[in-house]
PDB file of C-alpha atoms in Angstrom:
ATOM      1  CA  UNK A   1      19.805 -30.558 -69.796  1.00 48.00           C
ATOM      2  CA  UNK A   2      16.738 -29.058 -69.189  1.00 40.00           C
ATOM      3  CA  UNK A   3      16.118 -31.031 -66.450  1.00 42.00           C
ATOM      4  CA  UNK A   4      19.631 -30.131 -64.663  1.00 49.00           C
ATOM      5  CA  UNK A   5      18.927 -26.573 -64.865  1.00 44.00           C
ATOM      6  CA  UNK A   6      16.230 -27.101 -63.108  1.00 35.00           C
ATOM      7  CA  UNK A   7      17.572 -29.216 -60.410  1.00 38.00           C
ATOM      8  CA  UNK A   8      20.434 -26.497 -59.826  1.00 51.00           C
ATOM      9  CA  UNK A   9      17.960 -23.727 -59.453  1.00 45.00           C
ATOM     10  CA  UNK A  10      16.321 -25.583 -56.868  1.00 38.00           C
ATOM     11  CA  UNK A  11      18.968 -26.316 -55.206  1.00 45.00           C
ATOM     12  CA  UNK A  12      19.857 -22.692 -55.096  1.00 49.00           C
ATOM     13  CA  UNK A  13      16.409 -21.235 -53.812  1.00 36.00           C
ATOM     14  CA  UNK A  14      16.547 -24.135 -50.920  1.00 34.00           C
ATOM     15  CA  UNK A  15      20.307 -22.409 -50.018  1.00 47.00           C
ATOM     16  CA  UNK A  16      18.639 -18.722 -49.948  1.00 44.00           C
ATOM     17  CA  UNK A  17      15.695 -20.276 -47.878  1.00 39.00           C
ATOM     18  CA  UNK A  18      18.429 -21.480 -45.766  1.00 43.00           C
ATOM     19  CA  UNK A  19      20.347 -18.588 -45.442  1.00 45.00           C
ATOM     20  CA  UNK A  20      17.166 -16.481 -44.462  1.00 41.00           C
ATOM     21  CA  UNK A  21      16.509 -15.780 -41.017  1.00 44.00           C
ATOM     22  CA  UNK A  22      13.508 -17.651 -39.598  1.00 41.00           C
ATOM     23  CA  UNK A  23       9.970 -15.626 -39.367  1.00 38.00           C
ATOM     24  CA  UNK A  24       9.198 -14.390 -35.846  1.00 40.00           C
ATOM     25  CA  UNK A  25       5.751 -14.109 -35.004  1.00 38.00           C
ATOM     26  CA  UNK A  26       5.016 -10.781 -33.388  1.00 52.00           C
ATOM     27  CA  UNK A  27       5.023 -11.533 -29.648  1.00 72.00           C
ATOM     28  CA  UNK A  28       2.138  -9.723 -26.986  1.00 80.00           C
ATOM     29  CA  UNK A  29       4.508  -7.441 -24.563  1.00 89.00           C
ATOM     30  CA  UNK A  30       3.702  -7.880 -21.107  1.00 91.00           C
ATOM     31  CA  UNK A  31       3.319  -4.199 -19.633  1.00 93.00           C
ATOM     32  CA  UNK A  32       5.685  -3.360 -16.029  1.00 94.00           C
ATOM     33  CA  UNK A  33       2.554  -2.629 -14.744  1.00 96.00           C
ATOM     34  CA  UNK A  34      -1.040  -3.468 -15.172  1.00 97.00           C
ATOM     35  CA  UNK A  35      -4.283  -1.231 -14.558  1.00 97.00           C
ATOM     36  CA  UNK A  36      -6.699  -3.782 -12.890  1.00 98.00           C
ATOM     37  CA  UNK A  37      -5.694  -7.178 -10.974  1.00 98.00           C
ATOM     38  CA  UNK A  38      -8.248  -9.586 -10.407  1.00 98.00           C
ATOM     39  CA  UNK A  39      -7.446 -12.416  -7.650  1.00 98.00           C
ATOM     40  CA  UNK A  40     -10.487 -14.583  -7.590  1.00 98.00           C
ATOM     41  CA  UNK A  41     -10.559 -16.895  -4.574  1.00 96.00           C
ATOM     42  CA  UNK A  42     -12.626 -19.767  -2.662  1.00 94.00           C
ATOM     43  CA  UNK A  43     -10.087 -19.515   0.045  1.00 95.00           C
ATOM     44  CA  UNK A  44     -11.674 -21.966   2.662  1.00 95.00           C
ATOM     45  CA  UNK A  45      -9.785 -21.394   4.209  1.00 96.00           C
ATOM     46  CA  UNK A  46      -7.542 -18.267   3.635  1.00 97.00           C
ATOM     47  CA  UNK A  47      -3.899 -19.428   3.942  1.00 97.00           C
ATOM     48  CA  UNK A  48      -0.496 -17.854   2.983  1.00 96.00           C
ATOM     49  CA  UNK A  49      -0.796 -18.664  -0.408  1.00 95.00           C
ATOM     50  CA  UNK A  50      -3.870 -16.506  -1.169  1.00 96.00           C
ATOM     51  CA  UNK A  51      -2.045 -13.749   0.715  1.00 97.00           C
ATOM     52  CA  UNK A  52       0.831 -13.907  -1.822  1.00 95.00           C
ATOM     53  CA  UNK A  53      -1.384 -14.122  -4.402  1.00 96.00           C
ATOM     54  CA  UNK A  54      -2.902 -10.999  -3.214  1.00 97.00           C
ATOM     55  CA  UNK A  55       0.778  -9.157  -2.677  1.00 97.00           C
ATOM     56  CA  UNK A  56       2.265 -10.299  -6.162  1.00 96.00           C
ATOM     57  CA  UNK A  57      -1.324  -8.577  -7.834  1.00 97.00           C
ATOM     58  CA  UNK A  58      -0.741  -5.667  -5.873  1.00 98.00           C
ATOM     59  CA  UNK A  59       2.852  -5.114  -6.524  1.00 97.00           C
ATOM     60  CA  UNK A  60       2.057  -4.957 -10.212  1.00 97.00           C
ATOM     61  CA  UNK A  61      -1.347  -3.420 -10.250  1.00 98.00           C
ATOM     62  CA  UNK A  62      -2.419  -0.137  -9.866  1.00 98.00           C
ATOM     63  CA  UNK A  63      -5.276  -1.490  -8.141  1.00 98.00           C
ATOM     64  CA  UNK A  64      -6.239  -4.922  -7.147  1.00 98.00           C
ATOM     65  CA  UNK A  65     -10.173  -6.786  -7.150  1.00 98.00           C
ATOM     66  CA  UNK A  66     -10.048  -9.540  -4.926  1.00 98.00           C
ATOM     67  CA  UNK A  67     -13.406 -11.750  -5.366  1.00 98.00           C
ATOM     68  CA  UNK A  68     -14.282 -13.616  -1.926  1.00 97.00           C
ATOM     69  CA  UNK A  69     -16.484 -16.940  -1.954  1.00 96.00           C
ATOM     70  CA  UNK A  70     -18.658 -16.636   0.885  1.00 95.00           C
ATOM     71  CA  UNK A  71     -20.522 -19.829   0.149  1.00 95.00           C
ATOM     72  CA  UNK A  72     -20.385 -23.053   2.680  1.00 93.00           C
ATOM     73  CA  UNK A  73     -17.817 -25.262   1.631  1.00 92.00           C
ATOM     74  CA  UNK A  74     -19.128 -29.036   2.391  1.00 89.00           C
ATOM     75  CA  UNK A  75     -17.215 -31.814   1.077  1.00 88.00           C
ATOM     76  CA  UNK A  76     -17.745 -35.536   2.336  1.00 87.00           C
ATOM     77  CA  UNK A  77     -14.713 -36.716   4.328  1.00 84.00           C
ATOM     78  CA  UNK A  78     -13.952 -32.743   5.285  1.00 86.00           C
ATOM     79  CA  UNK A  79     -14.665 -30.572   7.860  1.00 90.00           C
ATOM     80  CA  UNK A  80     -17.171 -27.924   6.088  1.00 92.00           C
ATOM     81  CA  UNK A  81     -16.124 -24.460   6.396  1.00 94.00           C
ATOM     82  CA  UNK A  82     -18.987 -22.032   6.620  1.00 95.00           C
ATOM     83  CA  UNK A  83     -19.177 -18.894   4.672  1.00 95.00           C
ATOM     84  CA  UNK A  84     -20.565 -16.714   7.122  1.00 96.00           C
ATOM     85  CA  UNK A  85     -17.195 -17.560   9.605  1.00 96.00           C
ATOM     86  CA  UNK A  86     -14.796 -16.357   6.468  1.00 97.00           C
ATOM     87  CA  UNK A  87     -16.891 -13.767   5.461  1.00 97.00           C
ATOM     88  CA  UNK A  88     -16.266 -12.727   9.802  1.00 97.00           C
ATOM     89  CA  UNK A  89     -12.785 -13.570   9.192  1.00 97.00           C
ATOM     90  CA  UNK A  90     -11.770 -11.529   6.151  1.00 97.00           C
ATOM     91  CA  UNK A  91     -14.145  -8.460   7.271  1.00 97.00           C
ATOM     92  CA  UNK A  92     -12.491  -8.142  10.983  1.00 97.00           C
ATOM     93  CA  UNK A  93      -8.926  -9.716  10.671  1.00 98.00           C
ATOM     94  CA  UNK A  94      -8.212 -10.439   7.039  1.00 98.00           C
ATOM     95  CA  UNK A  95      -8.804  -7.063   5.301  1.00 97.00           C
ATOM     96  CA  UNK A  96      -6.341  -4.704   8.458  1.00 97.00           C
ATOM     97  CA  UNK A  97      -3.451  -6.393   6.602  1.00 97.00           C
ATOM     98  CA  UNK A  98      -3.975  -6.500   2.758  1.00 98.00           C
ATOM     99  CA  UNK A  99      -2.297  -3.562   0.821  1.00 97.00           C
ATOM    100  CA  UNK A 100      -4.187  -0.307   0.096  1.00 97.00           C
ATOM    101  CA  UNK A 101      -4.542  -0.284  -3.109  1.00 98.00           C
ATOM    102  CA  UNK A 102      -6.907  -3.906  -2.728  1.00 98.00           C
ATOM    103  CA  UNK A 103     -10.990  -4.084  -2.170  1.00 98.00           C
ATOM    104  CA  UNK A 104     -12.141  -6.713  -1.661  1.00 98.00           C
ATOM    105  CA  UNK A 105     -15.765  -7.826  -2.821  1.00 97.00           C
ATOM    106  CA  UNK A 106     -18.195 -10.522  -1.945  1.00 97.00           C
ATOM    107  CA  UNK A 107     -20.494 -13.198  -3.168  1.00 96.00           C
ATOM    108  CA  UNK A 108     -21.626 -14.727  -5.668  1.00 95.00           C
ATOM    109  CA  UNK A 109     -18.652 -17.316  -7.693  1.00 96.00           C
ATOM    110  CA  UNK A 110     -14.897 -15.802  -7.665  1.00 97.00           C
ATOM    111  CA  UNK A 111     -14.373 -16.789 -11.183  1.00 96.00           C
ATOM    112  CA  UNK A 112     -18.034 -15.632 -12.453  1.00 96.00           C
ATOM    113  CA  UNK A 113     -17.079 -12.601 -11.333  1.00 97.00           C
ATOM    114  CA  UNK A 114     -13.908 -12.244 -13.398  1.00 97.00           C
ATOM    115  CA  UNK A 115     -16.190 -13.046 -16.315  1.00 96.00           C
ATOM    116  CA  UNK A 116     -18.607 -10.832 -15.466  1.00 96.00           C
ATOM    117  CA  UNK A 117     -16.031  -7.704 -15.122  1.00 96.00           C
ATOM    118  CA  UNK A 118     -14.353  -8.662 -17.792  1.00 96.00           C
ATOM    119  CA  UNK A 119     -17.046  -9.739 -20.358  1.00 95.00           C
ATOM    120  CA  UNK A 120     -18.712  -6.501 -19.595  1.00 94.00           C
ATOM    121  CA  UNK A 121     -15.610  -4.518 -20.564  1.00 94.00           C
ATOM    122  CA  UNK A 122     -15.811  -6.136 -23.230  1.00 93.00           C
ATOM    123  CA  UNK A 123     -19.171  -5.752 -24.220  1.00 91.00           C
ATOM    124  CA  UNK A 124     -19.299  -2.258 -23.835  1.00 88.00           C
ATOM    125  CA  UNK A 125     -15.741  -1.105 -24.728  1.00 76.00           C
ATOM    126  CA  UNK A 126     -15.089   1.141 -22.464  1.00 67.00           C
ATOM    127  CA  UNK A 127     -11.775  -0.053 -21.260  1.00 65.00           C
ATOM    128  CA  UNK A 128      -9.793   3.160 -22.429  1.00 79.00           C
ATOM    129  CA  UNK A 129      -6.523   1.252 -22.722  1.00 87.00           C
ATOM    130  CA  UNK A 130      -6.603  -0.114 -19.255  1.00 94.00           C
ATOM    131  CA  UNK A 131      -5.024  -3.670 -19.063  1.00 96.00           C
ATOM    132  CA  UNK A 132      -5.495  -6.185 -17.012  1.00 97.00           C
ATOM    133  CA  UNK A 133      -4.303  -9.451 -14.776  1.00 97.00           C
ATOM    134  CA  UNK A 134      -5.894 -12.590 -13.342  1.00 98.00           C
ATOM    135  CA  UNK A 135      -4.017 -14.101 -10.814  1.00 97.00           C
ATOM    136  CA  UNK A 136      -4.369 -17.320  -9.841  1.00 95.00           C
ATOM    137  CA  UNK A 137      -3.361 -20.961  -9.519  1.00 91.00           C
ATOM    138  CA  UNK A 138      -1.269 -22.959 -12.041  1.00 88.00           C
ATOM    139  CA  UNK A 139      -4.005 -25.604 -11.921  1.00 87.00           C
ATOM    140  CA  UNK A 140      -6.917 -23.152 -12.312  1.00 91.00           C
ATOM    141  CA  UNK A 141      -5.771 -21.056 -14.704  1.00 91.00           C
ATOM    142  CA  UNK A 142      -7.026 -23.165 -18.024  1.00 91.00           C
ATOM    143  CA  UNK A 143     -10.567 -22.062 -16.677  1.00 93.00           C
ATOM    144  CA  UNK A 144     -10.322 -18.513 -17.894  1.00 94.00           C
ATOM    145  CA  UNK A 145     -11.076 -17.986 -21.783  1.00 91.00           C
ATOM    146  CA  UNK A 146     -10.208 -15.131 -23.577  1.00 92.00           C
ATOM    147  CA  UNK A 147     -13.157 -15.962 -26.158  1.00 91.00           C
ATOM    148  CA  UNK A 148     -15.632 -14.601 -23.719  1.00 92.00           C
ATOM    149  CA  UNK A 149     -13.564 -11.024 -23.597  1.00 94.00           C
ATOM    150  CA  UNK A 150     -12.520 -11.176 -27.662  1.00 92.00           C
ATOM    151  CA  UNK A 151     -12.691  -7.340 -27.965  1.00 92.00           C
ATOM    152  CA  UNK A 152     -10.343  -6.907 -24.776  1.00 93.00           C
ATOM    153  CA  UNK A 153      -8.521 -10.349 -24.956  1.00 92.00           C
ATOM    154  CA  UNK A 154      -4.819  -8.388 -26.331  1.00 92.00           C
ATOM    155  CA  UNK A 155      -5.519  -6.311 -22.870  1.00 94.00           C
ATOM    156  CA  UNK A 156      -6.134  -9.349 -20.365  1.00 96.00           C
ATOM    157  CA  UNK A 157      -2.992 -11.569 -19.076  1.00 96.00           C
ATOM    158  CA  UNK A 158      -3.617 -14.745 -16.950  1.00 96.00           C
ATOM    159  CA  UNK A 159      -0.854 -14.860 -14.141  1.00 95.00           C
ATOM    160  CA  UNK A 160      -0.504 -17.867 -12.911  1.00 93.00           C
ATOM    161  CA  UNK A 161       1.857 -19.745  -9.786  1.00 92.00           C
ATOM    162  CA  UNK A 162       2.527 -23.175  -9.519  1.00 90.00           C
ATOM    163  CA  UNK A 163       2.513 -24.102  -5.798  1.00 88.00           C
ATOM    164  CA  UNK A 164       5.503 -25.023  -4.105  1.00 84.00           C
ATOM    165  CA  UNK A 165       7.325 -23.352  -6.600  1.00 85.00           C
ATOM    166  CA  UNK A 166       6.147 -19.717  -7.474  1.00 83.00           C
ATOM    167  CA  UNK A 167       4.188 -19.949  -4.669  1.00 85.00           C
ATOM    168  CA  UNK A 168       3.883 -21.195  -0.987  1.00 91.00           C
ATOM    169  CA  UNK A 169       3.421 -24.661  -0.861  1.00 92.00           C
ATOM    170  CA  UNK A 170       0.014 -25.416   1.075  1.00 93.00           C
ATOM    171  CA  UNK A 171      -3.168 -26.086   0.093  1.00 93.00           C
ATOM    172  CA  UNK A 172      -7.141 -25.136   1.830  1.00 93.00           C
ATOM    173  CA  UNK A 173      -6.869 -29.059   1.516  1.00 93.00           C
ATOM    174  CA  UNK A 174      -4.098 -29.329   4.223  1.00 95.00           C
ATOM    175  CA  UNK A 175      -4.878 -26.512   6.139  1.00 96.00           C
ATOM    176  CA  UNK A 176      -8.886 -27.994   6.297  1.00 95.00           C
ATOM    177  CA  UNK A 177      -6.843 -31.701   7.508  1.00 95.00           C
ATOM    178  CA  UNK A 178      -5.240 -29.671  10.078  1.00 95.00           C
ATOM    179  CA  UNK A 179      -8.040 -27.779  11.366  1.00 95.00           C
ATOM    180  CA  UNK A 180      -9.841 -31.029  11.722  1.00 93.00           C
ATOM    181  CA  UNK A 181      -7.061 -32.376  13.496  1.00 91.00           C
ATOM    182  CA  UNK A 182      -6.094 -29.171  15.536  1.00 91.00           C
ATOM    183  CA  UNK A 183      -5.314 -31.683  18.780  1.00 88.00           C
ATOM    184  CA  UNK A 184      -2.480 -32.687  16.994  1.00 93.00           C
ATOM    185  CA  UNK A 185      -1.889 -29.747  14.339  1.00 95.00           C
ATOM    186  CA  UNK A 186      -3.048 -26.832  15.932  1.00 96.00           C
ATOM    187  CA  UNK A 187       0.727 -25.529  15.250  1.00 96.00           C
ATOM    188  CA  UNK A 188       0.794 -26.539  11.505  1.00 97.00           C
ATOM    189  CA  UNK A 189      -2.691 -24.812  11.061  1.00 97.00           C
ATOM    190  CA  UNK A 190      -0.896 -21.536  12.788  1.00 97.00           C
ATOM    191  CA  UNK A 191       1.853 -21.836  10.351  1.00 97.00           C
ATOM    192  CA  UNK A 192      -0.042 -22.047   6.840  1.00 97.00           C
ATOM    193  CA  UNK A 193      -1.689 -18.408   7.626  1.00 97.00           C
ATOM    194  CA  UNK A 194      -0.203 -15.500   6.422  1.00 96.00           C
ATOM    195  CA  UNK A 195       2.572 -13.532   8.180  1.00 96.00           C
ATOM    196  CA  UNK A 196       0.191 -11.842  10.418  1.00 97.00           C
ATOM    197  CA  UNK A 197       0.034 -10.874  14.291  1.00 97.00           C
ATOM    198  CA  UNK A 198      -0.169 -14.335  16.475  1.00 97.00           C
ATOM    199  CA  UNK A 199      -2.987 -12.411  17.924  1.00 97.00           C
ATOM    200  CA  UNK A 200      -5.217 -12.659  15.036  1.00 98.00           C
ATOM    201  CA  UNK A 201      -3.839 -15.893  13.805  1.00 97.00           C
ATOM    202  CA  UNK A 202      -5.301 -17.465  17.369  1.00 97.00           C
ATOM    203  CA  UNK A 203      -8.372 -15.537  16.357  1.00 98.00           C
ATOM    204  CA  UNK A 204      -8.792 -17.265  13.136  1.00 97.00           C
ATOM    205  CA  UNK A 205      -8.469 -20.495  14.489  1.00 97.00           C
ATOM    206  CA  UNK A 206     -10.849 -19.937  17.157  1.00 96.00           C
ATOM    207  CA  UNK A 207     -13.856 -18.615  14.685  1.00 96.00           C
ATOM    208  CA  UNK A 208     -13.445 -21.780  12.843  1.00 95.00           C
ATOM    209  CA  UNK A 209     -12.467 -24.026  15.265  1.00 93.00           C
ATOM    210  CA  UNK A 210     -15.824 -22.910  17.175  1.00 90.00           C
ATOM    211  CA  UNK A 211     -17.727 -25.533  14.598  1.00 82.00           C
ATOM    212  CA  UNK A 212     -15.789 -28.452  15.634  1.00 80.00           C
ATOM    213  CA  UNK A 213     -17.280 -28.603  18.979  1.00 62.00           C
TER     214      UNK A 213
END
């Protein structure tokens, strides 16, 4: 008897669990606009899909930190793209058609620097409510850690595009194969930069192109 009672009075409390609607776990709100966007990029070279990268940061950040590599990029099998040209390239050409509301700073490693800024938010805790956005790659994106900004981390989003989707599909990669092969793919090269003047698209080309010779 005993034992029936309690049998019953289980079932009953698995009924009410039942009947209970599920626990939702508070969810982080993404804010319609951020303070700070960080773009970190290698960009050898720059191509349409850094460009967009830059536009979607600026159209939801009140201002926009774009960290240029200015480094030699030397890979066996590749064409090596030389810092100094890109640094020439985003100085002179590059920089006349990025939003307003971006600067653009150089040196050192694009992602370092996100840590850096970051970290040292962070650190000091100064960020007065600010919040913040990396954008980047869907493939790069696991490299960023919140553990390294823990006093900000509820402040920092990680925006990231996976290309040929969110993003336009071409890759440094492809446009570095073209470049190399600019007899043939001159036109393709043209094509992966940005939606800028043919005039400084030509001018690109040539800067880099220069090497090859």
């Amino acid at each position: 008897m005993k034992t029936d009672i309690l049998v019953e009075s289980w079932k009953n409390f698995i009924k009410e669990q039942d009947e209970v609607d599920p626990i939702t776990l508070p969810m982080r709100r993404e804010p319609e606009r951020f303070s700070v966007g960080l773009v970190p990029m290698s960009a050898k070279p720059f191509h349409k899909g850094h460009m967009f990268l830059i536009q979607a940061a600026s159209e939801k950040c009140d201002r926009v930190i774009v960290y240029v590599s200015i480094s030699d990029r030397s890979r066996k099998g590749e064409i090596t793209i030389h810092g100094e040209d890109m640094q020439l390239i985003w100085q002179s050409i590059i920089t006349k058609h990025l939003p307003k509301n971006v600067k653009c700073v150089y040196g050192g490693s694009p992602v370092g620097k996100v840590y850096e800024f970051l970290g040292n938010i962070s650190e000091q805790g100064t960020s007065g409510g600010e919040t913040y956005a990396i954008y980047t790659g869907q493939d790069d994106a696991k490299r960023y850690q919140d553990k390294y900004w823990s006093n900000i981390k509820d402040q920092v989003w990680v925006k990231e595009f996976l290309r040929g989707n969110d993003s336009p599909n071409i890759s440094g990669t492809l446009m570095r194969s073209y470049l190399s092969n600019a007899s043939q793919d001159k036109f393709l090269f043209l094509d992966g930069l940005p939606d800028i003047p043919d005039s400084d698209k030509e001018e690109i080309f040539n800067i880099l192109f220069r090497r090859l010779n």
